CSV table of C-alpha atoms in Angstrom, one decimal:
chain,number,residue,atom,x,y,z
N,1,MET,CA,103.0,126.1,101.4
N,2,ASP,CA,104.9,125.3,98.3
N,3,VAL,CA,107.0,122.3,99.1
N,4,THR,CA,107.9,121.2,95.6
N,5,ALA,CA,111.6,120.8,94.9
N,6,PRO,CA,113.5,123.4,92.8
N,7,ASN,CA,114.9,122.8,89.3
N,8,ASP,CA,118.3,121.4,90.5
N,9,GLU,CA,116.5,118.8,92.7
N,10,SER,CA,119.5,119.1,95.1
N,11,PHE,CA,117.1,118.9,98.0
N,12,SER,CA,113.5,117.9,98.9
N,13,ILE,CA,111.2,119.1,101.7
N,14,GLU,CA,109.5,116.5,103.8
N,15,VAL,CA,106.5,116.9,106.2
N,16,ILE,CA,107.0,115.4,109.6
N,17,LEU,CA,103.7,114.3,111.2
N,18,SER,CA,104.6,113.1,114.6
N,19,GLU,CA,107.4,114.7,116.7
N,20,GLY,CA,107.0,113.5,120.2
N,21,GLY,CA,103.6,115.0,120.8
N,22,LYS,CA,104.8,118.6,120.4
N,23,THR,CA,102.2,121.3,120.1
N,24,ALA,CA,102.5,123.1,116.8
N,25,PRO,CA,102.1,126.9,116.6
N,26,CYS,CA,99.0,128.1,114.9
N,27,CYS,CA,98.3,130.3,111.9
N,28,PRO,CA,94.9,131.5,110.7
N,29,HIS,CA,94.4,128.0,109.2
N,30,GLY,CA,94.9,126.2,112.5
N,31,PRO,CA,98.0,124.2,113.7
N,32,THR,CA,100.9,124.4,111.3
N,33,LEU,CA,102.8,121.5,109.9
N,34,LEU,CA,106.5,120.6,110.7
N,35,PHE,CA,108.7,120.4,107.6
N,36,GLU,CA,112.4,119.5,107.1
N,37,LYS,CA,114.7,120.1,104.2
N,38,VAL,CA,116.5,116.9,103.1
N,39,ARG,CA,119.6,117.4,100.9
N,40,LYS,CA,120.8,114.9,98.4
N,41,GLY,CA,123.0,112.5,100.3
N,42,GLY,CA,120.7,112.4,103.3
N,43,GLU,CA,121.9,115.5,105.1
N,44,LYS,CA,119.1,116.9,107.2
N,45,GLY,CA,118.4,120.6,107.4
N,46,ARG,CA,116.8,122.7,110.1
N,47,LYS,CA,113.1,121.9,110.8
N,48,PHE,CA,110.5,124.6,110.5
N,49,TYR,CA,106.8,125.2,110.9
N,50,ALA,CA,104.6,126.5,108.0
N,51,CYS,CA,101.0,126.7,107.1
N,52,SER,CA,99.2,123.4,106.5
N,53,ALA,CA,96.7,124.7,103.9
N,54,CYS,CA,98.6,127.3,101.7
N,55,ARG,CA,101.5,126.4,99.5
N,56,ASP,CA,102.5,130.0,98.8
N,57,ARG,CA,103.7,132.3,101.5
N,58,LYS,CA,101.9,135.2,99.8
N,59,ASP,CA,98.7,133.5,101.0
N,60,CYS,CA,99.9,132.7,104.5
N,61,ASN,CA,103.3,133.9,105.5
N,62,PHE,CA,103.6,132.0,108.7
N,63,PHE,CA,107.1,130.7,109.3
N,64,GLN,CA,108.9,129.6,112.5
N,65,TRP,CA,112.0,127.5,113.1
N,66,GLU,CA,111.2,124.5,115.2
N,67,ASP,CA,113.9,125.4,117.8
N,68,GLU,CA,113.1,129.1,117.7
N,69,LYS,CA,112.2,131.0,120.9
N,70,VAL,CA,109.2,133.2,120.2
N,71,SER,CA,108.7,136.3,122.4
N,72,GLU,CA,105.5,137.0,124.3
N,73,ALA,CA,104.9,140.1,122.2
N,74,ARG,CA,105.1,138.2,119.0
N,75,LEU,CA,102.8,135.4,120.3
N,76,LEU,CA,100.2,138.1,121.2
N,77,ALA,CA,100.5,139.7,117.8
N,78,ARG,CA,100.2,136.3,116.1
N,79,GLU,CA,97.0,135.5,118.1
N,80,ALA,CA,95.5,138.9,117.2
N,81,GLU,CA,96.2,138.3,113.5
N,82,ASN,CA,94.6,134.8,113.7
N,83,GLN,CA,91.5,136.2,115.4
N,84,SER,CA,91.2,139.0,112.8
N,85,LYS,CA,91.0,136.4,110.0
N,86,ARG,CA,88.4,134.1,111.5
N,87,PRO,CA,84.8,134.1,110.3
N,88,PRO,CA,82.8,137.1,111.4
N,89,PHE,CA,80.1,134.9,113.1
N,90,THR,CA,79.9,131.6,114.9
N,91,GLN,CA,78.1,128.7,113.3
N,92,GLN,CA,75.1,129.3,115.7
N,93,GLU,CA,74.9,132.9,114.7
N,94,TYR,CA,75.0,131.9,111.0
N,95,CYS,CA,72.1,129.5,111.7
N,96,ASN,CA,70.0,132.2,113.4
N,97,GLN,CA,70.6,134.6,110.4
N,98,PHE,CA,69.6,131.9,107.9
N,99,ARG,CA,66.3,131.2,109.7
N,100,LYS,CA,65.5,134.9,109.6
N,101,PHE,CA,66.5,135.1,105.9
N,102,ALA,CA,64.4,132.1,105.0
N,103,SER,CA,61.3,133.7,106.6
N,104,LEU,CA,61.6,136.9,104.6
N,105,PRO,CA,59.2,137.7,101.7
N,106,VAL,CA,60.7,136.8,98.3
N,107,GLU,CA,61.3,140.4,97.3
N,108,GLU,CA,63.4,141.1,100.4
N,109,LYS,CA,65.8,138.1,99.9
N,110,LYS,CA,69.0,139.6,98.6
N,111,PHE,CA,72.5,138.2,98.1
N,112,CYS,CA,75.6,140.5,98.0
N,113,GLN,CA,77.8,139.2,95.1
N,114,ASP,CA,80.8,141.4,96.2
N,115,CYS,CA,80.8,140.2,99.8
N,116,GLN,CA,79.3,136.8,99.1
N,117,ILE,CA,76.8,137.0,101.9
N,118,LEU,CA,73.0,136.8,102.4
N,119,LEU,CA,71.6,140.1,103.4
N,120,LEU,CA,68.9,140.8,106.0
N,121,PRO,CA,66.8,143.9,105.5
N,122,GLY,CA,68.8,146.0,108.0
N,123,GLU,CA,72.0,145.3,106.0
N,124,HIS,CA,70.8,146.4,102.6
N,125,GLU,CA,71.9,150.1,103.1
N,126,ALA,CA,75.5,149.1,103.9
N,127,HIS,CA,75.7,147.2,100.6
N,128,VAL,CA,73.9,149.7,98.4
N,129,SER,CA,77.0,150.4,96.3
N,130,HIS,CA,77.7,146.6,95.9
N,131,ARG,CA,76.4,144.2,93.3
N,132,SER,CA,73.4,142.3,94.7
N,133,MET,CA,70.8,139.9,93.4
N,134,ALA,CA,67.5,138.4,94.4
N,135,VAL,CA,67.7,134.9,95.8
N,136,SER,CA,65.1,132.2,95.1
N,137,ALA,CA,64.3,129.2,97.3
N,138,ALA,CA,65.9,127.0,94.6
N,139,GLN,CA,69.1,129.0,94.7
N,140,LEU,CA,69.3,128.7,98.5
N,141,ARG,CA,69.4,124.9,98.1
N,142,ARG,CA,72.4,125.2,95.7
N,143,PRO,CA,74.9,127.4,97.5
N,144,SER,CA,77.8,126.0,95.4
N,145,VAL,CA,76.1,127.6,92.4
N,146,LEU,CA,75.3,130.9,94.2
N,147,LEU,CA,78.7,131.3,95.7
N,148,ARG,CA,81.7,132.3,93.5
N,149,PRO,CA,84.2,129.5,93.5
N,150,LEU,CA,87.5,130.3,95.2
N,151,ASP,CA,90.2,130.2,92.5
N,152,ASN,CA,93.6,130.5,94.2
N,153,LYS,CA,95.3,127.3,93.0
N,154,LYS,CA,97.9,127.4,95.7
N,155,SER,CA,95.6,127.6,98.7
N,156,ASN,CA,91.8,127.2,98.2
N,157,ALA,CA,90.9,126.5,94.6
N,158,GLN,CA,87.4,125.0,94.4
N,159,TYR,CA,86.5,122.7,91.5
N,160,LEU,CA,82.9,121.5,91.7
N,161,PHE,CA,81.6,118.1,90.4
N,162,THR,CA,79.5,118.1,87.3
N,163,ASP,CA,76.0,116.8,87.8
N,164,ARG,CA,77.1,113.6,86.0
N,165,SER,CA,79.8,112.8,88.5
N,166,ALA,CA,77.8,114.0,91.5
N,167,HIS,CA,74.8,111.8,90.5
N,168,PHE,CA,77.1,108.8,89.9
N,169,LEU,CA,78.6,109.1,93.3
N,170,LEU,CA,75.3,109.4,95.0
N,171,ASP,CA,73.6,106.6,93.1
N,172,THR,CA,76.6,104.4,93.9
N,173,LEU,CA,76.5,105.1,97.6
N,174,VAL,CA,72.7,104.5,97.7
N,175,ALA,CA,73.2,101.1,95.8
N,176,LEU,CA,75.9,100.1,98.3
N,177,GLY,CA,73.4,100.7,101.2
N,178,TYR,CA,75.0,103.8,102.8
N,179,ARG,CA,72.6,106.2,104.5
N,180,LYS,CA,75.0,108.7,106.1
N,181,VAL,CA,77.6,110.5,103.9
N,182,LEU,CA,80.5,112.5,105.4
N,183,CYS,CA,81.3,115.0,102.7
N,184,VAL,CA,84.8,116.3,103.1
N,185,GLY,CA,85.4,119.2,100.7
N,186,THR,CA,82.4,118.0,98.5
N,187,PRO,CA,79.7,120.7,98.8
N,188,ARG,CA,78.0,119.7,95.6
N,189,LEU,CA,77.5,116.1,96.8
N,190,GLN,CA,76.0,117.5,100.0
N,191,GLU,CA,73.5,119.6,98.0
N,192,LEU,CA,72.5,116.7,95.9
N,193,ILE,CA,71.8,114.6,99.0
N,194,LYS,CA,69.6,117.3,100.4
N,195,LEU,CA,67.7,117.8,97.1
N,196,ARG,CA,67.2,114.0,96.8
N,197,ASN,CA,65.6,114.0,100.3
N,198,LEU,CA,63.1,116.6,99.2
N,199,GLU,CA,61.7,114.2,96.6
N,200,GLN,CA,60.2,112.1,99.4
N,201,ASN,CA,60.2,108.9,97.3
N,202,HIS,CA,63.5,107.7,98.6
N,203,GLU,CA,64.7,106.6,101.9
N,204,PRO,CA,66.2,109.8,103.5
N,205,MET,CA,70.0,110.2,103.8
N,206,LYS,CA,72.0,112.3,106.2
N,207,SER,CA,75.0,114.3,105.3
N,208,LEU,CA,77.6,116.4,107.1
N,209,LEU,CA,79.9,118.8,105.1
N,210,LEU,CA,83.4,119.4,106.4
N,211,ASP,CA,85.0,122.3,104.5
N,212,ILE,CA,87.4,125.2,105.1
N,213,ASP,CA,85.2,127.6,103.2
N,214,PHE,CA,83.2,129.4,106.0
N,215,ARG,CA,80.8,130.9,103.5
N,216,TYR,CA,78.9,127.6,103.5
N,217,ALA,CA,78.1,128.1,107.2
N,218,GLN,CA,75.4,130.6,106.0
N,219,PHE,CA,73.3,127.8,104.4
N,220,TYR,CA,73.5,124.9,106.8
N,221,SER,CA,72.6,124.0,110.4
N,222,GLN,CA,75.2,123.1,113.0
N,223,ASP,CA,74.7,119.3,112.4
N,224,GLU,CA,75.1,119.8,108.6
N,225,PHE,CA,78.3,121.9,108.4
N,226,CYS,CA,81.6,122.1,110.3
N,227,LEU,CA,84.5,124.5,109.4
N,228,TYR,CA,87.4,122.1,109.0
N,229,ASN,CA,90.9,122.0,107.7
N,230,MET,CA,91.6,118.6,106.2
N,231,PHE,CA,95.4,119.1,106.1
N,232,ASN,CA,95.8,119.2,109.9
N,233,HIS,CA,92.5,117.6,111.0
N,234,HIS,CA,91.5,120.9,112.7
N,235,PHE,CA,88.0,122.0,113.6
N,236,PHE,CA,87.7,125.7,114.0
N,237,ASP,CA,84.7,125.4,116.4
N,238,GLY,CA,85.4,123.5,119.6
N,239,GLU,CA,82.0,121.8,119.5
N,240,ALA,CA,82.4,120.5,116.0
N,241,SER,CA,84.3,117.4,117.0
N,242,ALA,CA,81.2,116.4,119.0
N,243,VAL,CA,79.1,116.9,115.9
N,244,LEU,CA,81.4,114.6,113.9
N,245,GLN,CA,81.2,111.9,116.6
N,246,ALA,CA,77.4,112.0,116.7
N,247,PHE,CA,77.3,111.7,112.9
N,248,LEU,CA,79.8,108.8,112.8
N,249,THR,CA,77.8,106.8,115.3
N,250,GLU,CA,75.9,104.2,113.3
N,251,CYS,CA,72.4,103.5,114.6
N,252,ASP,CA,69.3,101.9,113.2
N,253,GLY,CA,71.4,100.3,110.5
N,254,GLN,CA,72.5,103.6,109.0
N,255,LYS,CA,75.9,102.9,107.5
N,256,VAL,CA,78.4,105.7,107.2
N,257,VAL,CA,80.8,106.4,104.3
N,258,MET,CA,83.3,109.3,103.8
N,259,VAL,CA,83.8,111.0,100.4
N,260,VAL,CA,86.7,113.4,100.2
N,261,ASP,CA,87.8,115.7,97.4
N,262,PRO,CA,91.0,117.5,98.5
N,263,PRO,CA,92.8,120.2,96.5
N,264,PHE,CA,95.0,118.5,94.0
N,265,GLY,CA,98.1,120.4,95.0
N,266,GLY,CA,97.8,119.2,98.6
N,267,LEU,CA,100.3,116.9,100.2
N,268,VAL,CA,99.1,113.3,100.3
N,269,LYS,CA,100.8,112.4,103.6
N,270,PRO,CA,99.0,114.9,105.9
N,271,LEU,CA,95.7,114.3,104.1
N,272,ALA,CA,95.9,110.5,104.6
N,273,ASN,CA,96.8,111.2,108.3
N,274,SER,CA,93.6,113.3,108.8
N,275,PHE,CA,91.4,110.7,107.0
N,276,SER,CA,92.9,108.0,109.1
N,277,LEU,CA,92.1,109.9,112.3
N,278,ILE,CA,88.5,110.2,111.2
N,279,SER,CA,88.5,106.5,110.5
N,280,GLN,CA,89.9,105.8,114.0
N,281,THR,CA,87.1,107.9,115.5
N,282,TRP,CA,84.5,106.0,113.5
N,283,ARG,CA,86.1,102.7,114.6
N,284,LYS,CA,85.9,103.6,118.3
N,285,LEU,CA,82.2,104.3,118.0
N,286,GLN,CA,81.2,101.0,116.4
N,287,SER,CA,80.4,97.7,117.9
N,288,SER,CA,83.1,95.2,118.7
N,289,ASP,CA,82.5,93.5,115.4
N,290,CYS,CA,84.0,96.5,113.6
N,291,SER,CA,86.9,97.0,116.0
N,292,ASN,CA,89.5,96.1,113.4
N,293,ALA,CA,87.6,97.5,110.3
N,294,ASP,CA,88.4,100.7,108.5
N,295,MET,CA,85.8,103.4,107.7
N,296,PRO,CA,84.4,103.0,104.1
N,297,MET,CA,86.0,105.9,102.2
N,298,ILE,CA,86.2,107.3,98.6
N,299,TRP,CA,89.2,109.6,98.0
N,300,ILE,CA,89.0,111.6,94.7
N,301,PHE,CA,92.4,112.5,93.3
N,302,PRO,CA,94.4,112.4,90.1
N,303,TYR,CA,95.6,108.9,89.0
N,304,PHE,CA,99.3,109.9,89.1
N,305,PHE,CA,99.2,110.2,92.9
N,306,GLU,CA,98.3,106.5,93.1
N,307,SER,CA,101.6,105.3,94.5
N,308,ARG,CA,101.6,108.0,97.2
N,309,ILE,CA,98.1,107.2,98.3
N,310,LEU,CA,98.6,103.5,98.4
N,311,GLU,CA,101.8,104.0,100.4
N,312,CYS,CA,99.8,105.8,103.1
N,313,LEU,CA,96.6,103.7,102.7
N,314,PRO,CA,97.6,100.2,101.3
N,315,SER,CA,94.0,98.9,101.5
N,316,PHE,CA,92.9,101.3,98.8
N,317,THR,CA,92.3,100.5,95.2
N,318,MET,CA,92.2,102.9,92.3
N,319,LEU,CA,89.1,102.7,90.1
N,320,ASP,CA,88.9,103.6,86.4
N,321,TYR,CA,85.9,106.0,86.8
N,322,GLN,CA,86.8,109.5,85.4
N,323,VAL,CA,85.5,112.3,87.7
N,324,ASP,CA,84.9,115.7,86.0
N,325,TYR,CA,84.3,119.2,87.1
N,326,ASP,CA,82.1,122.1,86.0
N,327,ASN,CA,84.7,124.9,86.4
N,328,HIS,CA,88.0,123.2,85.4
N,329,PRO,CA,89.3,123.8,81.9
N,330,LEU,CA,90.9,120.3,81.6
N,331,TYR,CA,89.3,117.9,84.0
N,332,LYS,CA,86.2,117.2,82.0
N,333,HIS,CA,84.8,113.9,80.7
N,334,GLY,CA,85.1,112.6,77.2
N,335,LYS,CA,85.5,115.1,74.3
N,336,THR,CA,84.3,118.2,76.1
N,337,GLY,CA,87.8,118.9,77.5
N,338,ARG,CA,91.2,119.1,75.9
N,339,LYS,CA,92.1,115.8,77.7
N,340,GLN,CA,90.2,113.1,79.4
N,341,SER,CA,90.0,113.9,83.1
N,342,PRO,CA,92.9,112.3,85.1
N,343,VAL,CA,90.8,112.3,88.3
N,344,ARG,CA,89.9,108.9,89.7
N,345,LEU,CA,88.3,107.2,92.7
N,346,PHE,CA,90.5,105.6,95.4
N,347,THR,CA,88.6,103.5,97.8
N,348,ASN,CA,88.7,100.7,100.4
N,349,ILE,CA,85.3,99.5,99.3
N,350,SER,CA,85.4,96.3,97.3
N,351,ALA,CA,86.2,97.3,93.7
N,352,ARG,CA,83.8,94.7,92.2
N,353,ASP,CA,80.9,96.3,94.2
N,354,VAL,CA,81.4,99.7,92.6
N,355,VAL,CA,79.5,99.4,89.3
N,356,LEU,CA,80.7,101.8,86.6
N,357,PRO,CA,78.2,102.8,83.9
N,358,LYS,CA,78.2,100.7,80.8
N,359,GLU,CA,76.8,103.5,78.7
N,360,GLU,CA,79.9,105.6,79.4
N,361,GLY,CA,82.2,102.8,78.1
N,362,TYR,CA,83.0,100.8,81.2
N,363,ARG,CA,83.0,97.0,81.4
N,364,PHE,CA,83.6,94.3,84.0
N,365,CYS,CA,86.9,92.4,83.9
N,366,SER,CA,86.1,88.9,85.3
N,367,VAL,CA,89.8,88.3,86.0
N,368,CYS,CA,90.5,91.5,87.9
N,369,GLN,CA,87.1,91.4,89.4
N,370,ARG,CA,86.4,95.1,88.9
N,371,PHE,CA,85.0,97.5,86.3
N,372,VAL,CA,87.4,99.1,83.9
N,373,PHE,CA,87.4,101.5,81.0
N,374,SER,CA,86.7,99.8,77.6
N,375,LEU,CA,90.2,100.6,76.3
N,376,ASN,CA,91.9,99.1,79.4
N,377,LYS,CA,92.6,95.7,78.0
N,378,HIS,CA,93.6,92.9,80.3
N,379,CYS,CA,97.2,91.8,79.9
N,380,ALA,CA,97.8,88.1,80.2
N,381,LYS,CA,101.5,88.5,81.0
N,382,CYS,CA,100.9,91.1,83.8
N,383,ASN,CA,97.6,89.5,84.8
N,384,VAL,CA,96.0,92.9,85.3
N,385,CYS,CA,94.2,95.6,83.4
N,386,PRO,CA,97.1,98.1,83.5
N,387,SER,CA,95.9,101.4,82.0
N,388,LYS,CA,95.7,104.3,84.3
N,389,ASP,CA,94.9,107.1,81.9
N,390,GLY,CA,92.0,105.7,79.8
N,391,ARG,CA,94.2,104.6,76.8
N,392,GLU,CA,95.2,101.1,75.8
N,393,TRP,CA,98.6,100.3,77.2
N,394,LYS,CA,101.2,98.0,75.6
N,395,HIS,CA,103.4,95.3,77.2
N,396,CYS,CA,107.2,95.7,77.1
N,397,SER,CA,108.8,92.3,77.3
N,398,THR,CA,112.2,93.8,78.4
N,399,CYS,CA,110.7,95.8,81.3
N,400,GLU,CA,108.2,93.0,82.0
N,401,LYS,CA,105.4,95.4,82.5
N,402,CYS,CA,102.8,97.4,80.5
N,403,VAL,CA,103.6,101.0,79.6
N,404,LYS,CA,101.8,104.0,78.0
N,405,PRO,CA,101.3,103.6,74.2
N,406,SER,CA,103.6,106.6,73.4
N,407,TRP,CA,106.6,105.2,75.4
N,408,LYS,CA,109.4,103.2,73.8
N,409,HIS,CA,112.1,101.1,75.4
N,410,CYS,CA,115.4,102.9,75.8
N,411,GLN,CA,118.5,100.6,75.9
N,412,SER,CA,120.6,103.4,77.5
N,413,CYS,CA,118.2,104.0,80.3
N,414,GLY,CA,117.2,100.4,80.6
N,415,CYS,CA,113.5,101.3,80.8
N,416,CYS,CA,110.6,102.6,78.7
N,417,ALA,CA,110.2,106.4,78.3
N,418,LEU,CA,109.0,109.1,75.9
N,419,PRO,CA,111.0,109.1,72.7
N,420,ASP,CA,112.4,112.6,73.4
N,421,HIS,CA,113.3,112.0,77.0
N,422,PRO,CA,116.8,113.1,78.3
N,423,CYS,CA,118.7,109.9,77.8
N,424,GLY,CA,120.6,108.5,80.7
N,425,HIS,CA,118.3,110.0,83.3
N,426,GLY,CA,115.8,107.1,83.5
N,427,GLN,CA,113.9,106.5,86.7
N,428,GLU,CA,115.9,103.3,87.4
N,429,LYS,CA,119.2,105.2,87.0
N,430,GLU,CA,118.3,107.8,89.7
N,431,GLY,CA,118.6,105.4,92.6
N,432,CYS,CA,118.4,106.4,96.2
N,433,PHE,CA,118.1,110.2,96.9
N,434,ASN,CA,119.6,109.5,100.4
N,435,CYS,CA,122.8,107.5,99.7
N,436,GLY,CA,123.0,107.2,95.9
N,437,SER,CA,122.6,103.5,95.7
N,438,LEU,CA,120.9,102.2,92.5
N,439,GLU,CA,119.6,99.2,94.4
N,440,HIS,CA,116.8,100.9,96.3
N,441,LYS,CA,114.9,104.2,96.7
N,442,ARG,CA,115.2,106.7,99.6
N,443,LYS,CA,112.1,105.4,101.5
N,444,ALA,CA,113.8,101.9,101.7
N,445,CYS,CA,117.3,103.2,102.5
N,446,PRO,CA,118.8,101.5,105.6
N,447,LEU,CA,120.9,104.7,106.3
N,448,LYS,CA,118.1,107.3,106.1
N,449,ASP,CA,117.9,107.7,109.9
N,450,THR,CA,121.6,107.8,110.6
N,451,HIS,CA,122.0,111.2,109.0
N,452,ARG,CA,119.2,112.5,111.2
N,453,ILE,CA,120.9,111.2,114.3
N,454,SER,CA,124.4,112.5,113.4
N,455,SER,CA,122.9,115.9,112.4
N,456,HIS,CA,121.1,116.1,115.7
N,457,ARG,CA,124.3,115.3,117.7
N,458,SER,CA,126.5,117.8,115.8
N,459,ASN,CA,123.8,120.4,116.2
N,460,ALA,CA,123.8,119.8,120.0
N,461,LYS,CA,127.6,120.0,120.2
N,462,SER,CA,127.6,123.4,118.5
N,463,GLY,CA,125.1,124.8,121.0
N,464,GLY,CA,122.1,124.4,118.7
N,465,LYS,CA,123.4,126.8,116.1
N,466,ASN,CA,122.5,126.1,112.5
N,467,VAL,CA,123.8,128.1,109.6
N,468,SER,CA,121.6,126.5,107.0
N,469,HIS,CA,119.9,128.9,104.7
N,470,HIS,CA,116.2,129.8,104.9
N,471,PRO,CA,114.5,126.9,103.1
N,472,LEU,CA,111.8,129.0,101.6
N,473,LEU,CA,114.1,131.7,100.0
N,474,LYS,CA,114.8,131.3,96.4
N,475,SER,CA,118.3,130.3,95.4
N,476,LYS,CA,120.3,132.3,92.8
N,477,ALA,CA,119.4,129.8,90.2
N,478,LYS,CA,116.2,130.6,88.5
N,479,ARG,CA,113.4,128.3,89.6
N,480,LYS,CA,110.3,127.4,87.8
N,481,SER,CA,107.0,128.3,89.4
N,482,GLY,CA,104.8,125.6,90.9
N,483,ALA,CA,102.3,126.1,88.1
N,484,ALA,CA,105.0,125.6,85.4
N,485,ARG,CA,106.3,122.4,87.1
N,486,ARG,CA,102.8,121.0,87.3
N,487,ALA,CA,102.0,121.9,83.7
N,488,LYS,CA,105.1,120.2,82.6
N,489,LYS,CA,104.3,117.1,84.6
N,490,MET,CA,100.7,117.0,83.3
N,491,ALA,CA,102.0,117.3,79.7
N,492,ALA,CA,104.4,114.4,80.2
N,493,LEU,CA,101.7,112.2,81.9
N,494,SER,CA,99.3,112.7,79.1
N,495,LYS,CA,101.7,111.7,76.3
């Protein structure tokens, strides 16, 4: 669901994760999320449920007011629609089909490129008019290469690690002593682990892939793949949670680590909540020595989400390593892409223990006790290696912090900004979205809950009626598309 604010920024839409244990209605992607429109000045709007995974109602049009009474007929129709959009087979049925497929002669192993499925001999005739191809044993071990990546940027776009990034991640995990890797949305890492195990000259590793793309169920057993929505921590198979618990149980010294690569357009808050729930499950399964520990985790996300991630997971640190992708036009390493990749590693693993490759231009900062990019020079005044984007930043004595090299101090705004910025609209001048004070931001506003209470009371007095407009309908003023807003933001961040 597209929850970005419109051009006039007169309101924002927030996700509400806990609401007194209420059961959320379901769409084809599992339990929905509860949202609320917050207008400038703190006025709260009517709450509503919408899809957790899709940011565009064209992809999932589920919508329901929180206080709306839904008829039995509508509930039945909704359940029928949800059922119609579920995978055609269970995980067990997919496993049985794969065993049959693997035992076929080479000449009978076919893959339908149009339907994106493996074909058994009895199914060839039904796909005779489709594009099909022979499948080798090597291709079966690399389903992310065989399958066509999903490309809807507002729901399920799939960007796959290059071999460089995938090998770095795996080598790092091995060096840190992990032998079980929970791969959340990282199919290429899962493949690399299985390929490494075939070499038989390494200590075997175990991996479990959690992904919302059911096509991967064709290639993995029940203890290697679970259909999972990371935005609402929903397993589509009721038995999958038991599979996860068995995997998270550390025995014979096999340490577990989680590696997650969410869609970049996803909301940080529900993602962090899902990962925290997995960490809680891990913690309950460990010995008393780990009762207060957090599950080791690596979250892969663009660097400009750092503040949001650290707000949800304060124990995390952002590393300088640039992650790149095979099928992304911009997120590529070095000079092969238009820009250096903005994608980084966020982790609760000790930063000094994650060794970044010297041959790719990384060095160890003895003061910060972590590896940084060669152009990320340590600032004696800030006492930190400040660069986030791979360039050498400069210190502004007036702002008392380091800023991007293209920024200049603006006396009118009282802060550093791009030379062509709209003067008078600096970040410090915006103040609190809730009450307008320049002394704090909305999240620290002492009055942010009073509007919610007064709104609730006035709503109760009026018999629960609410005349606020549908929060998802476009206003008369022309709004930029989500893609246009993100492109503008990326352009600003790269300057």
